[in-house]
């Protein structure tokens, strides 16, 4: 198998990451300073993939303009999934682009290339209807679980709740063409055609589905604060080099009196003003600015964001084009966060400021605060809880 | 307007490379296309219509030969027909010629040749060239001498490539029309523009006016008019070959509209520092100008230039803006201190080039503001500033307009001493604000509402006036519908007579000082029952005066018009899309206008 083609499912919004996903899909959220999807492509390329089809849907313009027609000389084909009716439905959209066995991965989950290589190798050794990449992982309940017997998958479920010895479904699949009919044959649950249902259908039809247990980095941002962990894991795994010399783009400007504490990663055109202290564990996206004497720690700051003079920003996730005014304090630390109608206690999230939030300075954020896109926080406010998009917050 | 390409190398099927190259040049002109490959005899295929028509005419297995030339034509002499398509051959079919430009003495040459019993098959000026070569060959001249002899007889502008039967060599010459050579591993190329061969190589040599080139698989040789060999510099172009693809978009235009945030970032990169409020443009380090500034430009670039001139005037630098075709240095006061800025996307626009040459002759300092490295404008002018927008394939300019505006704002702040820091700071937030417009725009639904209007009017004041005219130009170009843009105050001095309930008016209402007066004009058109769409950064105040709002973020009075323009681009695109127009290649238009 000299040419390896992959389908990347990148059409979903990622509703649990709202409000960050208001304008762009989850695969385009930043892991360190580049979109999660770019890391996914890097790992696919490292595993020897030679062509990639991407199923795009929600926010597809963002994906297409960012990557264009090729990524590092690997041709990209975009397939539009008009409505998002589940992962199986997404794969069906790419059916015409696929000829022969196909590797399928999620565009919003970061998987180290070793896991992908293991799946490809296993398929080369024993050709089956499907080969699944698996991990031994504690939090199977949050994701998908697989039961194995003699290397063959017997059961696959989403969010397993019982205590059987489930392996984590890493979301790395190698299918032959039978999967498409299996997805079509499976009963849609609540109007969605899931890939998992398709695999269950394969199992029901007595097709052989094998599982390969690997290890390596596997990370998925389910909730906004996970974006911090995802980025930090990239530093730990060495996928992103956090040393100052390695990551400082030639076009970043750092004032000589600023202090940089590794690991950090800076995008092009960043500016760090005099006396600022940036790091450790800070990712500054393209064209971000940190004003004089500001302190930024353990934060993922997306492109075009400006942090004012004397601001303190800790455990913070920002979207693009956010302004954090002079002297605003985001002290960080554990706090209670509300997502939809669930409350998560003691999550490490100083604040989440979605795209284009404007903070006029001199404000304080209680840990766990989530501010929706385009909101304006006037000077002198204390921000807590969840603020809807476009809101004007007055003290 | 036309595009030419030549290839010689080890690849046996030259026609494939020529066809690929021609599709890369399609944006330059496209009412006919043709190619010729030298095998044992000279094979010539040409068709009226787009390159795909030519592709269908060429045998499926391709043409066996290692040297060839190709052409896409935009008619100047004679209607678009198979006969008038290039390449043209002589009576004995031993030489084929493609040409871009205009030969001014073609009638006298033609009379002379017809008297000498040459038979012409087409109405084009180009056809005199192969017959001139044939004449020279019969006097015993070598092929290269014959080519030079023929070219020396021509007056006018040209980029010419010729190929002889049973030969591996392509001969080329250039005078006032663009021509660039490409040096590849498996062969060498020549073309009007880099996208023709960027897939194969990024190493290029730009020819100067009056130079000749001979390319064969062994290498390229550039000579001057006297035949002396010229040392040439090989440059590497930074364009990514992949940049030419549509990347999943239906049209290049939509792709390029969405590329604007990135294009603006590229334009700003390493030029603006926010904390210091500084703009530094490296390539203009040696520019020292405090005298008056004159802009010359055409079409969309002219609208950008008007915007630049307004900025300079606000910042206490005397500035004027001229349509390049109307610019006459003889009757315009040009002093030694005058800086003449030519704004041209391609750097090849004939009208702008003529104006720049005229300005150079008067002793003024000249500056080219362009997207194309090494283009004619860059080489003609004393200084050049690049807008770095990347290749633009759609004939209707979108991202290059935004990049031109941003580059002009930077240029203005460099030239002016009184420019204040806030607009400089705001430049850095601009890409993100453009992205916001792209993410949230409701232009598509507005386009659907007004797709069958009789006409579209665009009004704006101050910095919005050029944007209003640009909005109308975009609408005309790609929808083929009547559209006009006015300074808002002009509306009541005539055009108001055309306003009815079937002519939506797009009002640009941004910036504090002019917004209220533009709203006054809005009420004038509403009284005539015209539907009004406002493009505004303060929807809460404007909403009650108008039927629809297209919202943009606030970027200050000077930069908000750049954002407003994005909304108008999207409206034009979606109207054209609903009407099923040929958006990337509108009828009668070409990307790079190389005739005056």
Coordinates of N, CA, C and O in Angstrom, one line a residue, chain B residues 283-351:
Chain B
X283 N 11.4 48.3 2.0 CA 11.8 48.6 0.6 C 11.7 50.0 0.3 O 12.2 50.4 -0.7
X284 N 11.1 50.8 1.2 CA 11.0 52.3 0.9 C 12.0 53.1 1.8 O 11.9 54.3 1.9
X285 N 13.0 52.4 2.4 CA 13.9 53.1 3.3 C 14.6 54.2 2.6 O 14.9 55.3 3.2
X286 N 14.8 54.1 1.3 CA 15.6 55.2 0.6 C 14.6 56.2 0.0 O 15.1 57.1 -0.7
X287 N 13.3 56.1 0.2 CA 12.4 57.1 -0.3 C 12.3 58.3 0.6 O 12.1 58.2 1.8
X288 N 12.6 59.4 0.0 CA 12.5 60.7 0.7 C 11.6 61.6 0.0 O 12.0 62.1 -1.1
X289 N 10.4 61.8 0.5 CA 9.5 62.6 -0.3 C 8.7 63.5 0.6 O 8.1 63.1 1.6
X290 N 8.7 64.8 0.4 CA 7.8 65.7 1.1 C 7.0 66.5 0.1 O 6.1 67.3 0.5
X291 N 7.2 66.3 -1.1 CA 6.5 67.0 -2.1 C 5.1 66.5 -2.4 O 4.7 65.6 -1.7
X292 N 4.4 67.0 -3.4 CA 3.1 66.5 -3.7 C 3.1 65.1 -4.2 O 4.1 64.7 -4.8
X293 N 2.0 64.4 -4.0 CA 1.9 63.0 -4.5 C 0.8 62.9 -5.5 O -0.2 63.5 -5.3
X294 N 1.1 62.3 -6.6 CA 0.1 62.0 -7.6 C -0.1 60.5 -7.8 O 0.9 59.8 -8.0
X295 N -1.3 60.1 -7.7 CA -1.6 58.6 -7.9 C -2.1 58.5 -9.4 O -2.9 59.3 -9.9
X296 N -1.6 57.4 -10.0 CA -2.2 57.0 -11.3 C -2.6 55.5 -11.2 O -1.8 54.7 -10.7
X297 N -3.8 55.2 -11.7 CA -4.3 53.9 -11.6 C -5.5 53.7 -12.5 O -6.1 54.7 -13.0
X298 N -6.0 52.5 -12.6 CA -7.2 52.2 -13.4 C -8.1 51.3 -12.6 O -7.6 50.5 -11.8
X299 N -9.4 51.3 -12.9 CA -10.3 50.4 -12.4 C -10.3 50.3 -10.9 O -10.3 51.4 -10.2
X300 N -10.3 49.1 -10.3 CA -10.3 48.9 -8.9 C -9.1 49.6 -8.2 O -9.3 50.2 -7.2
X301 N -8.0 49.5 -8.9 CA -6.8 50.2 -8.3 C -7.0 51.7 -8.2 O -6.5 52.3 -7.3
X302 N -7.8 52.2 -9.1 CA -8.0 53.7 -9.1 C -8.8 54.0 -7.8 O -8.6 55.0 -7.2
X303 N -9.8 53.2 -7.5 CA -10.6 53.4 -6.3 C -9.7 53.3 -5.1 O -9.8 54.1 -4.1
X304 N -8.8 52.4 -5.0 CA -7.9 52.3 -3.9 C -7.0 53.5 -3.9 O -6.7 54.1 -2.8
X305 N -6.5 54.0 -5.0 CA -5.7 55.2 -5.1 C -6.4 56.4 -4.6 O -5.8 57.2 -3.9
X306 N -7.7 56.6 -4.9 CA -8.4 57.7 -4.4 C -8.5 57.7 -2.9 O -8.3 58.7 -2.2
X307 N -8.6 56.5 -2.3 CA -8.6 56.4 -0.9 C -7.3 56.8 -0.3 O -7.2 57.5 0.7
X308 N -6.2 56.4 -1.0 CA -4.9 56.7 -0.5 C -4.7 58.2 -0.6 O -4.1 58.8 0.3
X309 N -5.1 58.9 -1.7 CA -5.0 60.3 -1.8 C -5.7 61.1 -0.7 O -5.2 62.0 -0.1
X310 N -6.9 60.6 -0.4 CA -7.7 61.2 0.7 C -7.0 61.1 2.0 O -6.9 62.1 2.8
X311 N -6.4 60.0 2.3 CA -5.6 59.8 3.6 C -4.5 60.8 3.6 O -4.3 61.5 4.7
X312 N -3.7 60.9 2.5 CA -2.6 61.8 2.5 C -3.0 63.3 2.7 O -2.4 64.0 3.5
X313 N -4.1 63.6 2.1 CA -4.6 65.0 2.2 C -5.0 65.3 3.7 O -4.7 66.3 4.2
X314 N -5.7 64.3 4.3 CA -6.0 64.5 5.7 C -4.8 64.7 6.6 O -4.8 65.4 7.6
X315 N -3.7 64.0 6.2 CA -2.5 64.1 7.0 C -1.5 65.1 6.4 O -0.3 64.9 6.4
X316 N -2.1 66.1 5.8 CA -1.3 67.3 5.4 C -0.2 67.1 4.3 O 0.8 67.7 4.3
X317 N -0.5 66.1 3.4 CA 0.4 66.0 2.3 C -0.5 66.2 1.0 O -1.6 65.6 0.9
X318 N -0.1 67.1 0.2 CA -0.9 67.4 -1.0 C -0.9 66.2 -1.9 O 0.2 65.6 -2.3
X319 N -2.1 65.7 -2.3 CA -2.2 64.5 -3.1 C -3.3 64.6 -4.0 O -4.4 65.1 -3.7
X320 N -3.1 64.0 -5.2 CA -4.1 64.0 -6.3 C -4.2 62.6 -6.8 O -3.2 61.9 -6.8
X321 N -5.4 62.3 -7.4 CA -5.5 60.9 -7.9 C -6.0 61.0 -9.4 O -6.9 61.8 -9.7
X322 N -5.3 60.4 -10.3 CA -5.7 60.4 -11.7 C -6.0 59.1 -12.3 O -5.3 58.1 -11.9
X323 N -6.9 59.0 -13.2 CA -7.1 57.8 -14.0 C -5.9 57.8 -14.9 O -5.6 58.7 -15.6
X324 N -5.2 56.6 -15.0 CA -3.9 56.5 -15.7 C -4.1 56.8 -17.1 O -3.3 57.5 -17.8
X325 N -5.2 56.4 -17.7 CA -5.4 56.7 -19.1 C -5.7 58.1 -19.4 O -5.5 58.6 -20.6
X326 N -6.0 58.9 -18.4 CA -6.3 60.4 -18.6 C -5.1 61.2 -18.1 O -5.1 62.4 -18.2
X327 N -4.1 60.5 -17.6 CA -3.0 61.2 -17.0 C -2.0 61.7 -18.1 O -1.6 60.9 -18.9
X328 N -1.8 63.0 -18.1 CA -0.9 63.5 -19.2 C 0.1 64.4 -18.5 O -0.2 65.5 -18.0
X329 N 1.3 63.8 -18.3 CA 2.3 64.5 -17.5 C 2.6 65.9 -18.1 O 3.1 66.8 -17.4
X330 N 2.4 66.1 -19.4 CA 2.7 67.4 -20.0 C 1.9 68.5 -19.5 O 2.3 69.6 -19.4
X331 N 0.6 68.2 -19.1 CA -0.2 69.3 -18.7 C -0.5 69.2 -17.2 O -1.4 69.9 -16.7
X332 N 0.2 68.4 -16.5 CA 0.0 68.3 -15.0 C 1.3 68.8 -14.4 O 2.4 68.4 -14.8
X333 N 1.2 69.7 -13.4 CA 2.4 70.3 -12.9 C 3.2 69.2 -12.1 O 2.8 68.8 -11.0
X334 N 4.3 68.8 -12.7 CA 5.1 67.8 -12.0 C 6.4 68.5 -11.7 O 7.1 69.1 -12.6
X335 N 6.9 68.6 -10.5 CA 8.1 69.2 -10.1 C 9.1 68.1 -9.7 O 8.7 66.9 -9.6
X336 N 10.3 68.4 -9.4 CA 11.3 67.4 -9.0 C 10.9 66.7 -7.7 O 11.2 65.6 -7.5
X337 N 10.1 67.4 -6.9 CA 9.8 66.8 -5.6 C 8.5 66.0 -5.7 O 8.1 65.3 -4.8
X338 N 7.9 65.9 -6.9 CA 6.7 65.2 -7.0 C 6.9 63.7 -7.0 O 7.8 63.2 -7.6
X339 N 6.1 63.0 -6.2 CA 6.1 61.5 -6.2 C 4.9 61.0 -7.0 O 3.8 61.4 -6.6
X340 N 5.2 60.2 -8.0 CA 4.0 59.7 -8.8 C 3.9 58.2 -8.4 O 4.9 57.4 -8.5
X341 N 2.8 57.8 -7.9 CA 2.6 56.4 -7.4 C 1.6 55.7 -8.4 O 0.5 56.1 -8.6
X342 N 2.1 54.7 -9.0 CA 1.3 53.9 -9.9 C 0.7 52.7 -9.1 O 1.5 51.9 -8.5
X343 N -0.6 52.6 -9.0 CA -1.2 51.5 -8.3 C -1.7 50.5 -9.3 O -2.6 50.8 -10.1
X344 N -1.1 49.3 -9.4 CA -1.6 48.3 -10.3 C -1.3 46.9 -9.8 O -0.2 46.6 -9.3
X345 N -2.4 46.1 -9.8 CA -2.3 44.7 -9.2 C -1.2 43.9 -10.0 O -0.3 43.4 -9.4
X346 N -1.3 43.9 -11.3 CA -0.4 43.1 -12.1 C 0.9 43.7 -12.3 O 1.9 43.0 -12.6
X347 N 1.0 45.0 -12.2 CA 2.2 45.6 -12.5 C 2.5 45.7 -14.0 O 3.6 46.1 -14.5
X348 N 1.5 45.4 -14.8 CA 1.6 45.3 -16.3 C 0.6 46.2 -17.0 O 0.6 46.3 -18.2
X349 N -0.3 46.8 -16.2 CA -1.4 47.5 -16.8 C -0.9 48.6 -17.8 O -0.1 49.5 -17.4
X350 N -1.3 48.5 -19.0 CA -0.6 49.3 -20.1 C -0.9 50.8 -19.8 O 0.1 51.6 -19.9
X351 N -2.1 51.2 -19.4 CA -2.4 52.6 -19.2 C -1.5 53.2 -18.0 O -1.0 54.3 -18.1

